[in-house]
Short mmCIF file of C-alpha atoms in Angstrom, two decimals:
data_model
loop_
_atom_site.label_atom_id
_atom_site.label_comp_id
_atom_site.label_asym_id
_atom_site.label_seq_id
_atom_site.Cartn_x
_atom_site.Cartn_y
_atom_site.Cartn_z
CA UNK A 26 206.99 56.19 24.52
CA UNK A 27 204.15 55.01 22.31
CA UNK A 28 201.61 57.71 20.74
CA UNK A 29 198.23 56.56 19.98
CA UNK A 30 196.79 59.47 18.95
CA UNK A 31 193.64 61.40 19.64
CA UNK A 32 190.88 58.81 20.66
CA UNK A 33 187.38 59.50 18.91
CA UNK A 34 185.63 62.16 21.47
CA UNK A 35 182.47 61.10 23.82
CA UNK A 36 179.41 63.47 23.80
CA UNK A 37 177.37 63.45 26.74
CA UNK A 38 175.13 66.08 28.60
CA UNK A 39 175.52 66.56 32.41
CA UNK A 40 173.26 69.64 33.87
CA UNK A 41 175.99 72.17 33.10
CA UNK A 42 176.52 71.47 29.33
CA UNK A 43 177.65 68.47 26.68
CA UNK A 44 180.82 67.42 26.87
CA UNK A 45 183.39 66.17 24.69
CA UNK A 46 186.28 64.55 25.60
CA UNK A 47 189.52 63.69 23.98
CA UNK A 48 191.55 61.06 25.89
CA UNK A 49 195.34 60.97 24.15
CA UNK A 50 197.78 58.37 25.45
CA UNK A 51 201.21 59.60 25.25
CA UNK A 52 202.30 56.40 27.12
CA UNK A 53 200.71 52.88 26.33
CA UNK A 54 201.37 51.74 29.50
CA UNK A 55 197.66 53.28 30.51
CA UNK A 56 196.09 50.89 29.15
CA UNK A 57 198.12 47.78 30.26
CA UNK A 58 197.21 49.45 34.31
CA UNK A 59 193.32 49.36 33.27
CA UNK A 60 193.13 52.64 32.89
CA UNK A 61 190.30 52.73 30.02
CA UNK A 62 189.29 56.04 27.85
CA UNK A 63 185.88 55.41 29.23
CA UNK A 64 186.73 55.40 32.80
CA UNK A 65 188.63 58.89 32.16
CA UNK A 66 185.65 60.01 29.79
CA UNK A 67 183.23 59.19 33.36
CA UNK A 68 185.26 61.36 35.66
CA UNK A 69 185.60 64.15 33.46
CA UNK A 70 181.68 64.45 33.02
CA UNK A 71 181.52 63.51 36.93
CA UNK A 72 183.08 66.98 37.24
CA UNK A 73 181.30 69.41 34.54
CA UNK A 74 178.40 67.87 36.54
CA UNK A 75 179.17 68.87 39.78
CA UNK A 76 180.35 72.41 38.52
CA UNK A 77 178.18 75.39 38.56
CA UNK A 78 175.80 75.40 34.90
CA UNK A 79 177.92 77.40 32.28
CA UNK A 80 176.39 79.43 29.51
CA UNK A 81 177.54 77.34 26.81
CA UNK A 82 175.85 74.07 25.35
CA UNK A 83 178.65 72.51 24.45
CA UNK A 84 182.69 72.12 25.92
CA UNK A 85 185.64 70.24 25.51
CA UNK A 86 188.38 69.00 27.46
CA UNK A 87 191.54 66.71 26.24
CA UNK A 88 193.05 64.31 28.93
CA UNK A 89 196.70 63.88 28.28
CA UNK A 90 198.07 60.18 30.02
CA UNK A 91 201.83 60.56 29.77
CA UNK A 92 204.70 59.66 31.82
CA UNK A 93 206.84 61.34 34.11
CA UNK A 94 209.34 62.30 31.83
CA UNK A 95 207.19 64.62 29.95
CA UNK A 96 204.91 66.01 32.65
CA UNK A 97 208.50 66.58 34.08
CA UNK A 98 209.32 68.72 30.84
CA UNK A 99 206.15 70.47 31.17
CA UNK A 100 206.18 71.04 35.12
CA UNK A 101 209.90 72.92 34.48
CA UNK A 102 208.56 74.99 31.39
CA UNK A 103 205.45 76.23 32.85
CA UNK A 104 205.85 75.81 36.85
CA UNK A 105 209.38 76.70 36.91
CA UNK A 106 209.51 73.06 38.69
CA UNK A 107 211.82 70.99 37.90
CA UNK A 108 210.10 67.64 39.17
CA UNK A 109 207.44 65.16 38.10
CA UNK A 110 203.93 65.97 39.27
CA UNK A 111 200.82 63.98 39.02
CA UNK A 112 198.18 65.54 37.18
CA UNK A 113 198.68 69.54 35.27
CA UNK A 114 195.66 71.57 34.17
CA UNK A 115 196.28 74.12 31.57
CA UNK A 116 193.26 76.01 30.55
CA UNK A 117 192.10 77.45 27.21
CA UNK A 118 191.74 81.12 26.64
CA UNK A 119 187.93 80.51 27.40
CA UNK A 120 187.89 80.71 30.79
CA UNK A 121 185.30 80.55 33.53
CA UNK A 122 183.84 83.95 34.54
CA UNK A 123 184.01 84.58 38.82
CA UNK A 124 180.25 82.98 38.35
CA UNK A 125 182.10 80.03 37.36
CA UNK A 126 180.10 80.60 33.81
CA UNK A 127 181.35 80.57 30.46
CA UNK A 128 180.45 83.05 27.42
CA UNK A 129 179.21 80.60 24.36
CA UNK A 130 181.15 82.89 21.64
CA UNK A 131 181.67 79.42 19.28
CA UNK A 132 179.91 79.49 16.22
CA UNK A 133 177.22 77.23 16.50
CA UNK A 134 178.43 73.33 16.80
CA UNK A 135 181.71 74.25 17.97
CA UNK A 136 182.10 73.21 21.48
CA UNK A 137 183.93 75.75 23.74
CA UNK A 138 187.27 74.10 24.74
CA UNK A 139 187.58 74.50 28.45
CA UNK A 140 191.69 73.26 28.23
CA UNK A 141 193.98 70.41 28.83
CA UNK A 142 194.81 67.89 31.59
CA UNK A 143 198.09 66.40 31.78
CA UNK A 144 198.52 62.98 34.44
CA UNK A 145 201.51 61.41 34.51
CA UNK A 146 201.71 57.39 35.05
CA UNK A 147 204.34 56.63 37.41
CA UNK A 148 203.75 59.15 39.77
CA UNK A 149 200.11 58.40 40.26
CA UNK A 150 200.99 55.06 40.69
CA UNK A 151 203.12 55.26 43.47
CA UNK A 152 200.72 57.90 45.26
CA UNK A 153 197.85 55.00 44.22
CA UNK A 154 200.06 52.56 46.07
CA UNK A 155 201.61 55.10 49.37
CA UNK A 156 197.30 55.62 49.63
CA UNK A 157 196.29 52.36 49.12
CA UNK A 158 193.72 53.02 46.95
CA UNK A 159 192.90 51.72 43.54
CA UNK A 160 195.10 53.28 40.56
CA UNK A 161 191.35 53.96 38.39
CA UNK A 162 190.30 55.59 41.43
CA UNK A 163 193.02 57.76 41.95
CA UNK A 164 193.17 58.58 38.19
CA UNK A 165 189.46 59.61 38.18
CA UNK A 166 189.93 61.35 40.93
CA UNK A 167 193.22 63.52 39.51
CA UNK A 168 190.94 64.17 36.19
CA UNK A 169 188.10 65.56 38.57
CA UNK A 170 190.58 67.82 39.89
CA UNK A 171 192.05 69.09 36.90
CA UNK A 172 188.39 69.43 34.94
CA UNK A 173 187.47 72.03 38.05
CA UNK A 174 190.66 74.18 37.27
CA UNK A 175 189.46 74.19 33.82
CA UNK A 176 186.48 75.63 35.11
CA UNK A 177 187.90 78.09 37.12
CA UNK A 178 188.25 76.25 40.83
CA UNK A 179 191.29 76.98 42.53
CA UNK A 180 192.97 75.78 46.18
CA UNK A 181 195.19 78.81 47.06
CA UNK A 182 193.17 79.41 50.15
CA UNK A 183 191.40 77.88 52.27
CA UNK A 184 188.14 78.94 51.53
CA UNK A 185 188.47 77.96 47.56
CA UNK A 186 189.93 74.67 48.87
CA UNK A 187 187.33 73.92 50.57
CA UNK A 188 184.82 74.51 48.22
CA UNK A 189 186.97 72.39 45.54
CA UNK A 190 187.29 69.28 47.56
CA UNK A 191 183.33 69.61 48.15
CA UNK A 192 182.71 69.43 44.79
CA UNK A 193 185.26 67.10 43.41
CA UNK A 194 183.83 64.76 46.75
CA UNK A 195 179.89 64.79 44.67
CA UNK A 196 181.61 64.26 41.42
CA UNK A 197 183.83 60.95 43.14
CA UNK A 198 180.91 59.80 44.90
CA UNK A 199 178.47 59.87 41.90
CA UNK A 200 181.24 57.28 40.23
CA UNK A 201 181.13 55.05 43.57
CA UNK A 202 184.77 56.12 44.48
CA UNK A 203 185.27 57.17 48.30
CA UNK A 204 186.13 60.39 49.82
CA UNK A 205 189.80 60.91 49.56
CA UNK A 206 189.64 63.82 51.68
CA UNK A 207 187.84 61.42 54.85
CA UNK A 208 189.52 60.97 58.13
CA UNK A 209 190.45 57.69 57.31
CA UNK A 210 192.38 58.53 54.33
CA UNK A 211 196.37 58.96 55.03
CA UNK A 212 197.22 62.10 56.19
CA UNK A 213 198.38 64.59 53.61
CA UNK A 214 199.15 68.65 52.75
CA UNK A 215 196.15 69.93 51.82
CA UNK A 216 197.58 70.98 47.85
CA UNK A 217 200.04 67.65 48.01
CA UNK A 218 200.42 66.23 44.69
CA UNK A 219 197.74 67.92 43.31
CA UNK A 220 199.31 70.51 41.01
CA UNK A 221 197.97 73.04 38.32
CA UNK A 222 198.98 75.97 35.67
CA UNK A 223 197.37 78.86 36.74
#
């Protein structure tokens, strides 16, 4: 397993608030699949953009690309799961009120960090492949997901579920990527694959 280290961040403003984000590669093999920092930097803001406005100017979110091993580790420590998973969200302590809004209590400059999302390579792969769909397309698709649990979106019940999938459908189709949700997607468990610390 190869560590590259923290990537330089990418400041952009969407309508909610400027975004940094921190792509980490925990597995080099990312890169050799064409999975690019920039790619991951566009689906994160794709989100945030989609997302209710929060109070704060300025976030931050760190995408972790691993491998299954350690999203394995991590699934088992915090999920009790002892299993590979795609993608894991674990949010900061400055989470999203029920408004979906977050308090600005950063001194000024600091961006609020909104948490960390965790995708592991082999098992998006193979879901990339079972779907047929393009592995940057599943990828930005898995980051969308886990920036809207950062912000506080959930898919417990149906009614949050639905509301998810609506947004993280704008944030796809604003990158050109197609509903994964439509009809003539493979047929799939509404909450298969798509996994989360709450």
């Amino acid at each position: 397993m190869s560590d590259d280290g923290p990537r330089p961040s990418t400041r952009q403003t969407s309508a909610a608030c400027a975004l940094d984000v921190d792509v980490v590669r925990h597995d080099g093999a990312w890169t050799e699949r064409g999975i690019s920092d920039a790619m991951v930097e566009l689906a994160a803001h794709a989100a945030l953009a989609c997302a209710p406005p929060t109070k704060t100017a300025h976030c931050e979110v760190t995408v972790v690309l691993t491998d299954d091993a350690e999203i394995r580790d991590l699934n088992r420590t915090w999920r009790g799961k002892d299993e590979p998973t795609n993608v894991l969200s674990f949010p900061s302590g400055d989470m999203p009120d029920a408004a979906g809004a977050i308090e600005d209590d950063a001194p000024d400059g600091v961006p609020v960090l909104l948490g960390d999302i965790v995708i592991a390579l082999e098992t998006t792969t193979a879901e990339a492949v079972d779907k047929g769909i393009p592995l940057p397309d599943h990828v930005s698709h898995l980051v969308v997901h886990g920036a809207l649990h950062l912000l506080g979106f959930d898919h417990l019940y149906d009614k949050e579920a639905e509301q998810m999938e609506d947004l993280e459908r704008q944030a796809l189709a604003s990158l050109g990527i197609a509903d994964p949700y439509a009809d003539d997607v493979p047929a799939r468990d509404s909450n298969a694959g798509l996994a989360e610390i709450a």
